[in-house]
Short mmCIF file of C-alpha atoms and ligand atoms in Angstrom, two decimals:
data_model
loop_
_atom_site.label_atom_id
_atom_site.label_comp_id
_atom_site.label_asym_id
_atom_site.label_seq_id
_atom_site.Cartn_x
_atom_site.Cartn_y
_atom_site.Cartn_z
CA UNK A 10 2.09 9.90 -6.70
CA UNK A 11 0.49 13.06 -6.52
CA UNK A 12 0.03 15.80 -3.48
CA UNK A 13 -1.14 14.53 -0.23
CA UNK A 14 -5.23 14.81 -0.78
CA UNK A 15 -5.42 12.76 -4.19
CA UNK A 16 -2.86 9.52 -4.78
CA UNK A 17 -3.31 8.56 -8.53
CA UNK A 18 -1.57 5.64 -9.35
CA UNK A 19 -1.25 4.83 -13.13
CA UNK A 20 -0.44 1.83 -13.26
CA UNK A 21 -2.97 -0.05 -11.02
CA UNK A 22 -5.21 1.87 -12.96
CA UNK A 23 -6.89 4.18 -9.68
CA UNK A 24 -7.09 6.90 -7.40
CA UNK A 25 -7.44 7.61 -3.92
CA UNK A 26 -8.93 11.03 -2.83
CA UNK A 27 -8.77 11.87 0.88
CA UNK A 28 -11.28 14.53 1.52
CA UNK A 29 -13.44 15.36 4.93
CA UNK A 30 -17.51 15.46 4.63
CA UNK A 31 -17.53 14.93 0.94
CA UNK A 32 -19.12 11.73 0.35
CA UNK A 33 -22.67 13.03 -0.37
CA UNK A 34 -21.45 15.10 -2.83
CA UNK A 35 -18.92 12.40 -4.84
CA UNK A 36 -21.86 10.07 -5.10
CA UNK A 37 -23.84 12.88 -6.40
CA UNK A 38 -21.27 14.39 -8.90
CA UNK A 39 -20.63 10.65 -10.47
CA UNK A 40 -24.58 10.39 -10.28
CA UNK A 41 -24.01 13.46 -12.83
CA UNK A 42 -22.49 11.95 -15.19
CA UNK A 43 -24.10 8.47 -14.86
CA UNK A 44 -27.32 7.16 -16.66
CA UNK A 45 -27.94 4.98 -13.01
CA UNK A 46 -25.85 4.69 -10.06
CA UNK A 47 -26.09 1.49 -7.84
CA UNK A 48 -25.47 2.51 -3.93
CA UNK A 49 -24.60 -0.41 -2.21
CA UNK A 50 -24.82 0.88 1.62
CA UNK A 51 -23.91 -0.38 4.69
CA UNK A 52 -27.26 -0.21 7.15
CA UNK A 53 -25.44 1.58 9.83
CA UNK A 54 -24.06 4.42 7.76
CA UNK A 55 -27.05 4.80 5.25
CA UNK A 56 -28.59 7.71 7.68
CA UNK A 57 -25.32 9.71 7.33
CA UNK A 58 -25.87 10.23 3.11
CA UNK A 59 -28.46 12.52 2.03
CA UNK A 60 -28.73 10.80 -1.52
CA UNK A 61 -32.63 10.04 -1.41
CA UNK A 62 -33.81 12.60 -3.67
CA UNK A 63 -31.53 11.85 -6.59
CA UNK A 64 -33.58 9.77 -9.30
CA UNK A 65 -30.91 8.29 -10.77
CA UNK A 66 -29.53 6.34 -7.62
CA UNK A 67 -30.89 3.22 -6.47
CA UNK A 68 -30.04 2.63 -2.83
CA UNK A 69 -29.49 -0.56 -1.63
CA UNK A 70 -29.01 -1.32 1.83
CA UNK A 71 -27.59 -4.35 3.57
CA UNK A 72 -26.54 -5.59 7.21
CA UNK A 73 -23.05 -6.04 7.12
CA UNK A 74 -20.15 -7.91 9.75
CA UNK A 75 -18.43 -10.45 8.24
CA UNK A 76 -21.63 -12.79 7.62
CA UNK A 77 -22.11 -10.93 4.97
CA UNK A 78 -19.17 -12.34 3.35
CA UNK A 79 -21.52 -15.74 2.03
CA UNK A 80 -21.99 -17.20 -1.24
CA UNK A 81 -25.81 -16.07 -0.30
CA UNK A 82 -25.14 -12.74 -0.03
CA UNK A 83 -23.08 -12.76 -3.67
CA UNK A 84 -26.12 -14.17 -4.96
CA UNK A 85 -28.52 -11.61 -3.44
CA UNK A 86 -26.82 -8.72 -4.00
CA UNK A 87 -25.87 -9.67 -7.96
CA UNK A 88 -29.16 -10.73 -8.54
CA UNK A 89 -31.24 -7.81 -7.60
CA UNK A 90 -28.76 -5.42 -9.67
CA UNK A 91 -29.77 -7.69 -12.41
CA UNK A 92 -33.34 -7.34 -11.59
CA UNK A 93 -33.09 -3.62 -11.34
CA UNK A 94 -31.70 -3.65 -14.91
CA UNK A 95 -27.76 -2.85 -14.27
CA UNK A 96 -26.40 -2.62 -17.29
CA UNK A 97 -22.68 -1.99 -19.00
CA UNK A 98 -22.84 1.69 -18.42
CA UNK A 99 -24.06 1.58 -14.58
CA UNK A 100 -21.92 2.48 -11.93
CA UNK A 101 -21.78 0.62 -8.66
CA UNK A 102 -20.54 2.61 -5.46
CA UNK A 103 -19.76 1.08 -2.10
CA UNK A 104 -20.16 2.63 1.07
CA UNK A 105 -19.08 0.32 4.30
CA UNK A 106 -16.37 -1.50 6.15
CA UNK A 107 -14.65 -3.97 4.64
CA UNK A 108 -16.80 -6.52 4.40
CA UNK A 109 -19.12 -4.83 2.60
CA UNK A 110 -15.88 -3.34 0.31
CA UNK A 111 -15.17 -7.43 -0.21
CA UNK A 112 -18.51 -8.67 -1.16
CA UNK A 113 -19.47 -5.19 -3.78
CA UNK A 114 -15.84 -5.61 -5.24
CA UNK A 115 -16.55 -9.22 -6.21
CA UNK A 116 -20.11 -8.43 -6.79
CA UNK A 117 -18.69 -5.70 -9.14
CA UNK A 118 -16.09 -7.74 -11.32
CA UNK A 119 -18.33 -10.39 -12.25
CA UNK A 120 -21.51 -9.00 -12.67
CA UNK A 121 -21.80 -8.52 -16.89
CA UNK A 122 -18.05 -9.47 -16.79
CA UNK A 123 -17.22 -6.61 -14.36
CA UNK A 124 -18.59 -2.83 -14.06
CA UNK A 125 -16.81 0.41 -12.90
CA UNK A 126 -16.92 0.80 -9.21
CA UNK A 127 -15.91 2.90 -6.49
CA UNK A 128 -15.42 2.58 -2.82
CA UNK A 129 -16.10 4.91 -0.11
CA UNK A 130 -14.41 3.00 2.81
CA UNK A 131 -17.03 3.65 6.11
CA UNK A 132 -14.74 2.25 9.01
CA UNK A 133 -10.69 2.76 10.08
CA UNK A 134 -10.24 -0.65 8.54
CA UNK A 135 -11.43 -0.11 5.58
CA UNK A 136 -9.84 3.65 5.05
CA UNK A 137 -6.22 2.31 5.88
CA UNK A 138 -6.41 -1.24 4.23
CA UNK A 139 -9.05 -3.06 2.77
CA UNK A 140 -10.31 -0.36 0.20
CA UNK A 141 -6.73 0.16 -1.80
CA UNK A 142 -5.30 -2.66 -3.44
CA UNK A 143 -8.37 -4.05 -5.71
CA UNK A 144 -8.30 -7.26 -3.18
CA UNK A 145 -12.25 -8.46 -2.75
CA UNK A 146 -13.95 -11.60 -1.59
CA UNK A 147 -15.96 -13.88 0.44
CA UNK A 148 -15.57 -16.67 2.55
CA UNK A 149 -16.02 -20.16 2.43
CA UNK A 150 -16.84 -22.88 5.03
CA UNK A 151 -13.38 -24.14 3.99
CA UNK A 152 -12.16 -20.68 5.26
CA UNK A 153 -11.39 -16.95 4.81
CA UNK A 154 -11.79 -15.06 1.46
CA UNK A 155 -10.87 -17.76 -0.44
CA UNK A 156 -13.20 -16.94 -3.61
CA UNK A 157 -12.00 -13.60 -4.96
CA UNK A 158 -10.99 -11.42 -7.60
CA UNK A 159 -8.74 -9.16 -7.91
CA UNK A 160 -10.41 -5.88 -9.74
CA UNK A 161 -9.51 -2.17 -8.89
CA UNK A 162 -12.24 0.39 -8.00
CA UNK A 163 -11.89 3.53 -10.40
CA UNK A 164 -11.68 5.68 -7.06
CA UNK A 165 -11.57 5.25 -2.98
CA UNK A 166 -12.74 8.15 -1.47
CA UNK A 167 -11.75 8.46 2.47
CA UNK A 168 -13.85 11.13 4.27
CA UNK A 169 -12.61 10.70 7.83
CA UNK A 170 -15.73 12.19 8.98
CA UNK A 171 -17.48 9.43 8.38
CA UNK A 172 -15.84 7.56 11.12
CA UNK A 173 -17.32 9.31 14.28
CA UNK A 174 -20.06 6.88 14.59
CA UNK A 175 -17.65 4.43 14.56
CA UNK A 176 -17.51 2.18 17.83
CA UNK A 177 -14.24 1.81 19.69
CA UNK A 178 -13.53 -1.92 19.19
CA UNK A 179 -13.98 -0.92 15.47
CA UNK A 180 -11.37 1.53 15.76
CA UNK A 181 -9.10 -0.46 17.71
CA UNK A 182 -9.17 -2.96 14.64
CA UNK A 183 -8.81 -0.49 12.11
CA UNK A 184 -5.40 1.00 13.97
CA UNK A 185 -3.71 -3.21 14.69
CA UNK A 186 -3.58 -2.94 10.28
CA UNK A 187 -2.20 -0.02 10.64
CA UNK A 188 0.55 -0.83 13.52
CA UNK A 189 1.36 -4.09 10.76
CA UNK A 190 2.12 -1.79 7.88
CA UNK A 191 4.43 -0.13 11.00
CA UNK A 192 5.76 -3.28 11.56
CA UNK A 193 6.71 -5.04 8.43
CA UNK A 194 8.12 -1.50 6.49
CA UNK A 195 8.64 1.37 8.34
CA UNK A 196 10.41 1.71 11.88
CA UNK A 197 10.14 5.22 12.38
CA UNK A 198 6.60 5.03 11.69
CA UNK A 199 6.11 2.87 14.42
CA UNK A 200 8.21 4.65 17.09
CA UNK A 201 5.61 7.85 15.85
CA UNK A 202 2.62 5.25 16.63
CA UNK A 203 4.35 4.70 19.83
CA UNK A 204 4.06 8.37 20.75
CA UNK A 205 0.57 9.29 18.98
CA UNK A 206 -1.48 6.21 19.45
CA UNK A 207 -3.78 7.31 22.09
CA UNK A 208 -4.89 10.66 20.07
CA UNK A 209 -5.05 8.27 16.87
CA UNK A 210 -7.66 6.41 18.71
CA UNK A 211 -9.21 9.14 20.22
CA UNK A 212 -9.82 10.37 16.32
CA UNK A 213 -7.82 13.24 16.54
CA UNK A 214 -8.09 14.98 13.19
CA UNK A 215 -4.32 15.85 12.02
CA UNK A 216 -2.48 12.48 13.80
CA UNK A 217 -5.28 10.31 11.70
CA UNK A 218 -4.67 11.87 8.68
CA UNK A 219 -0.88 11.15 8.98
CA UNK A 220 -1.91 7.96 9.94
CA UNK A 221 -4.14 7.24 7.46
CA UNK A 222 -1.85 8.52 4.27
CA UNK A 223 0.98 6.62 5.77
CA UNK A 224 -0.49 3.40 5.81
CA UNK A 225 -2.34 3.85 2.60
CA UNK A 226 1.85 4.63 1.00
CA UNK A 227 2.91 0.97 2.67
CA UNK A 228 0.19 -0.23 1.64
CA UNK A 229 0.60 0.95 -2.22
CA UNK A 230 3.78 0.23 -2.17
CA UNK A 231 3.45 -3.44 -1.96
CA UNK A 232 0.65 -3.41 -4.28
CA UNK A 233 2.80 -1.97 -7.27
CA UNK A 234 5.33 -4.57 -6.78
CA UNK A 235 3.06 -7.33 -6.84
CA UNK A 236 -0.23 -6.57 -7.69
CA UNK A 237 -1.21 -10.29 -7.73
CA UNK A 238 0.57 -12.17 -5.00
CA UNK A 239 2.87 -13.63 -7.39
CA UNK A 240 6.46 -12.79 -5.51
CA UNK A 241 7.78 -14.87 -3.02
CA UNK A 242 9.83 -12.30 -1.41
CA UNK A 243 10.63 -9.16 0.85
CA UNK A 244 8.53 -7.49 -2.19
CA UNK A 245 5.68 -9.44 -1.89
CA UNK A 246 1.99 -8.03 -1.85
CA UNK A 247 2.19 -11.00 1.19
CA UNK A 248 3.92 -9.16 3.74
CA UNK A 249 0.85 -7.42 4.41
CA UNK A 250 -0.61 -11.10 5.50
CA UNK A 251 1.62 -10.51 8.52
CA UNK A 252 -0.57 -11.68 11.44
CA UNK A 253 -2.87 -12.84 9.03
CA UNK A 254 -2.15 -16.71 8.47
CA UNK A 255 -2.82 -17.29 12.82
CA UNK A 256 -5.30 -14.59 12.61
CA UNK A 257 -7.33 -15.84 9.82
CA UNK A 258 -7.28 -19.36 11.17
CA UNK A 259 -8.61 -17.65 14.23
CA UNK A 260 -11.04 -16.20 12.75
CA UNK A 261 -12.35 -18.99 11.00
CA UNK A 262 -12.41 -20.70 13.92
CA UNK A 263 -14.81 -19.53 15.56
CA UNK A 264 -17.00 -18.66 12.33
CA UNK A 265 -16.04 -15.18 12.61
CA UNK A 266 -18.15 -14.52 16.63
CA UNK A 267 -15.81 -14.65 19.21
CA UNK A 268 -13.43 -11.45 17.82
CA UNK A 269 -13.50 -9.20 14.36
CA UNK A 270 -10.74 -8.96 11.91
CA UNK A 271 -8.48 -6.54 13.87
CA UNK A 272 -8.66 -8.12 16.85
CA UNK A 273 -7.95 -12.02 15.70
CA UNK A 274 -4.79 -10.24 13.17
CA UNK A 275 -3.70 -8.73 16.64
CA UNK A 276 -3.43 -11.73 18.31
CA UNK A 277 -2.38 -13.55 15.05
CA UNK A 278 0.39 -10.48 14.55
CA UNK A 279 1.63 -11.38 18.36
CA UNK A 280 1.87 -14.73 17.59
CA UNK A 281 3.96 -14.49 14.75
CA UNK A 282 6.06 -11.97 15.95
CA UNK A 283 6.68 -14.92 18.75
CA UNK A 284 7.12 -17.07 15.88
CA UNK A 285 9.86 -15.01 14.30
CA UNK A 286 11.49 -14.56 17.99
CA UNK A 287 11.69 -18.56 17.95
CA UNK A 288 13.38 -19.01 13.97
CA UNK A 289 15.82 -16.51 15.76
CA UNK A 290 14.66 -13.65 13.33
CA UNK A 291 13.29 -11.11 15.69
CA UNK A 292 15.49 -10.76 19.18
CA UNK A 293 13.49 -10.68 22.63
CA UNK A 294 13.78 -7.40 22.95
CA UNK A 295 12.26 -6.06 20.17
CA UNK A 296 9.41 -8.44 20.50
CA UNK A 297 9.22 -7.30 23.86
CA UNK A 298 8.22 -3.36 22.80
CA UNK A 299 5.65 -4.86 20.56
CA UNK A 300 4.10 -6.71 22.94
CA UNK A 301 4.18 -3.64 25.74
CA UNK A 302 2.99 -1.29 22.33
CA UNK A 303 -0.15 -3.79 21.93
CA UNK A 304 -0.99 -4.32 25.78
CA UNK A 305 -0.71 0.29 25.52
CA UNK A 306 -3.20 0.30 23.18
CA UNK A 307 -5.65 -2.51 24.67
CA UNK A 308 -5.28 -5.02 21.34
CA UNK A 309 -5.57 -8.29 22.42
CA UNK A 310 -2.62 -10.77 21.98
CA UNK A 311 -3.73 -14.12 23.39
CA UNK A 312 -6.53 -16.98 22.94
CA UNK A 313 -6.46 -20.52 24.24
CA UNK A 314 -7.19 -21.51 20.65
CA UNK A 315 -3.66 -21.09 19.89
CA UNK A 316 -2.43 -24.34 21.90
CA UNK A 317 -5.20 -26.05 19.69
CA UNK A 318 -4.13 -28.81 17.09
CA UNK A 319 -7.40 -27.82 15.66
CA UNK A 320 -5.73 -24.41 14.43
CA UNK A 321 -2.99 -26.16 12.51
CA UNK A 322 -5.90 -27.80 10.52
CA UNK A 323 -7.00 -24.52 10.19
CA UNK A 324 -3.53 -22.74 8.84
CA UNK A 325 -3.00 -24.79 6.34
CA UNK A 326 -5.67 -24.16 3.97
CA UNK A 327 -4.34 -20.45 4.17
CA UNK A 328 -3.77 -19.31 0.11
CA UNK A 329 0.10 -18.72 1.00
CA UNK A 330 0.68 -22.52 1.21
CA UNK A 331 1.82 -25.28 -1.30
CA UNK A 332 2.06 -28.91 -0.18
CA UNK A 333 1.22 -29.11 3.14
CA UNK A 334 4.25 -26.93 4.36
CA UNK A 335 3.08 -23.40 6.27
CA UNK A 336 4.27 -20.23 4.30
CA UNK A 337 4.80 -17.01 6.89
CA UNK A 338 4.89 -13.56 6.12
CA UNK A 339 7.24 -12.76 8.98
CA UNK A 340 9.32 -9.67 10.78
CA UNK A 341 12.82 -9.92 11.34
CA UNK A 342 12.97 -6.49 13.43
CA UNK A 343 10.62 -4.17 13.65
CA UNK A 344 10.01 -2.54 10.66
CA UNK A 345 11.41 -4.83 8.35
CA UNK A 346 9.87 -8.47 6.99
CA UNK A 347 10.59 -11.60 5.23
CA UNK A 348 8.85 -14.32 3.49
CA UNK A 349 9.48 -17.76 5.69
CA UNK A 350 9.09 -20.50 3.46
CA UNK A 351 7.93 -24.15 3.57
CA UNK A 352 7.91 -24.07 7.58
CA UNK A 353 6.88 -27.58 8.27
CA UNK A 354 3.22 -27.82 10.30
CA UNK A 355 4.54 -30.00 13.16
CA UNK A 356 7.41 -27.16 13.54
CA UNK A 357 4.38 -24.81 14.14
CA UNK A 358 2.35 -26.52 16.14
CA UNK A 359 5.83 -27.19 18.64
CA UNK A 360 6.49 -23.71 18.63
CA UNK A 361 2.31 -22.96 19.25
CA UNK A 362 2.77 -25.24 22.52
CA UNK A 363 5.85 -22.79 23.64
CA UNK A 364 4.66 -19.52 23.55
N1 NAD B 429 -9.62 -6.74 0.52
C1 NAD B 429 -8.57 -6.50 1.30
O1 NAD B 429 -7.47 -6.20 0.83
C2 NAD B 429 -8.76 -6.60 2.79
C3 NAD B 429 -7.75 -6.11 3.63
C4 NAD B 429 -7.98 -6.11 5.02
C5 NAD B 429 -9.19 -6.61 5.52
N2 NAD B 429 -10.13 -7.09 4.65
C6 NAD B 429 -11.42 -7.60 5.15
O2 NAD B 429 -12.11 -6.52 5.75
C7 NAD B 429 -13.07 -7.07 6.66
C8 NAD B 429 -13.10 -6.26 7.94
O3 NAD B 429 -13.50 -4.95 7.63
P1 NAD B 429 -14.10 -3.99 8.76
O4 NAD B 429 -13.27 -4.07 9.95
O5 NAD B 429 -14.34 -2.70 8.11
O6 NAD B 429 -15.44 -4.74 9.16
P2 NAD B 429 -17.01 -4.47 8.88
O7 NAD B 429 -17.27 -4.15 7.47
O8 NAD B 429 -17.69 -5.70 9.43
O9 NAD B 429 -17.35 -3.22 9.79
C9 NAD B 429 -17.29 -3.35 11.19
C10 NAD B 429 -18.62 -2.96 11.86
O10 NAD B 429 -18.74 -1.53 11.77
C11 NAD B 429 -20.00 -1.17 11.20
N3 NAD B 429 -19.77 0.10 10.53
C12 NAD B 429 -19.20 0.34 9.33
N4 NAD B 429 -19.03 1.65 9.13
C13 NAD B 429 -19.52 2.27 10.23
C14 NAD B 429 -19.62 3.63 10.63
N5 NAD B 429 -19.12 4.61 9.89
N6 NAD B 429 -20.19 3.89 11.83
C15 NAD B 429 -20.65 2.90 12.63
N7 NAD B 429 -20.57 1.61 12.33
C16 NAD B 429 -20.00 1.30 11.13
C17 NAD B 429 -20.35 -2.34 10.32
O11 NAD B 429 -21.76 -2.42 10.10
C18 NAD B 429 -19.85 -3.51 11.17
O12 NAD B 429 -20.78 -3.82 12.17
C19 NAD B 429 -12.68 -8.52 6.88
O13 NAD B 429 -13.59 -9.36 6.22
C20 NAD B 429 -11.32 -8.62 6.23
O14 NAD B 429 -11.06 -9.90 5.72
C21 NAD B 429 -9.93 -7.09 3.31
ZN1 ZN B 430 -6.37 -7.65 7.54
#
């Protein structure tokens, strides 16, 4: 690892560059070099790149929200790159959230076998989490991001700049993945979330740079260990599913309307935190100051859904799972998780009724 504005990590094969109101000028300056650049945009922040004179850049812009995670969409998008004659040498770029980061990434590694791409992560979601790690996908009706590769992107670029359009629910979401990485690695970094959440949300420069590079570190850090998912332990690239296994059944749920990503991983991150209180992993206390943290910050951390044998259905066709047993990425205090094995469904759905 490298100074704090450029993160290149050798083994994974990529680089991270955090620089403010450069991403007109990185598409550009790879446009140099490239015989044709594919811009894959998301609608909302198309307006903010000045790219249209370049010749060598087809734009391509697209609606994005998690619908846009669809088999459909994979077949739009990689057909008209073929149709506009991508070839082995063509770059594809991707500026959005992260659903747009999921579909392009997939998009990416199987059009002609997989072409170089980059990512230029558009929302506080995207910046802290969904752009590093080489993670794509798109859903299923079966569930969440269960077709997927996993396939790096030569370079993320975060420009926080781009993020003052960004609505506050948006924000909101991006900051519950970054209060996880808090919670499953680092307990000073929470008690400094604690303290600086309000500016954080309030997109206050310096505090969401700190933020930012911190989460992006707990983030990498897993990542190296386990690049794909293998490990069944404290190491495992699955602690960052914490909150994910409710929150993705959640999601899924209610085909991805009633609340976005951050908000169904907050309630799903509650939820197993309660979890972990009732294995006798996390004491009362400390589940407590999460709770009052969350409730600070406005995140939400309760849906009737939960009560609902219909969820179980839904948690165990999470990827974490073998044979019918539920597999948690959990906390056991804050800052510190485990992997909870082979937790058996009814167990779940007793402790579901409880909380
Ligand atoms: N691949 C991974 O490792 C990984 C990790 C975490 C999350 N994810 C995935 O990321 C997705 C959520 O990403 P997200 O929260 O970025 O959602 P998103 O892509 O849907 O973006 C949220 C909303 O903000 C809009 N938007 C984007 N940038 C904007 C900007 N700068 N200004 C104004 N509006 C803007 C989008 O159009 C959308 O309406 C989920 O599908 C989740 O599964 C993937
Ligand atoms: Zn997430």
């Amino acid at each position: 690892m490298q100074n704090k504005s450029f993160i290149k990590d050798k083994k994974l094969n990529t680089s991270i560059l955090i620089k403010n109101n450069y991403a007109s000028h990185f598409i550009k300056n790879i446009s140099k070099k490239k015989e044709k650049v594919f811009c894959v945009v998301d609608s909302k922040v198309k307006k903010y790149l000045n790219l249209n004179k370049e010749k060598n850049i087809k734009i391509i812009s697209i609606q994005c929200g998690e619908k846009v995670k669809t088999l459909a969409s994979y077949k739009y998008l990689a057909e008209k790159l073929i149709k506009n004659n991508i070839n082995r040498k063509s770059t594809i770029i991707a500026i959005g959230g992260g659903t747009l980061g999921d579909l392009v990434g997939f998009v990416a590694s199987t059009v002609l076998r997989g072409l170089e791409f980059y990512l230029i992560p558009s929302t506080l979601l995207s910046q802290v989490d969904s752009s590093i790690g080489g993670k794509n996908g798109i859903n299923t009706i079966y569930g969440k991001n269960l077709l997927g590769t996993f396939y790096q992107p030569k370079k993320v670029l975060i420009d926080i700049s781009i993020l003052k359009s960004l609505p506050q629910k948006e924000i909101r979401a991006g900051y519950a993945e970054i209060i996880k990485h808090a919670l499953i690695n680092d307990y000073s970094f929470f008690c400094w979330l604690e303290k600086n959440s309000n500016k954080l949300i309030d997109l206050n420069k310096s505090i969401l740079e700190k933020a930012i590079y911190k989460s992006i570190m707990i983030k990498i850090f897993y990542v190296r260990k386990d690049e794909k998912e293998i490990l069944m332990s404290k190491n495992s690239r699955a602690m960052l599913n914490f909150g994910h296994t409710i929150g993705h059944a959640i999601e899924s749920h209610y085909n991805y309307k009633k609340f976005n990503h951050g908000e169904a991983i907050s309630i799903g991150m509650i939820t197993e935190a309660k979890i972990s209180n009732n294995l006798g992993l996390l004491s009362s206390k400390e589940l407590e100051r999460i709770i009052i943290h969350f409730k600070n910050c406005r995140l939400k951390i309760y849906d009737k859904i939960l009560k609902d044998k219909l969820l179980i259905k839904k948690i165990t066709k999470d990827k974490k799972n073998f044979f019918n047993n539920i597999n948690f990425s959990l906390i056991d205090k804050i800052g510190s998780s485990i992997f909870y094995k082979k937790l058996d469904k009814n167990k779940v759905y007793k402790i579901l009724q409880n909380i």
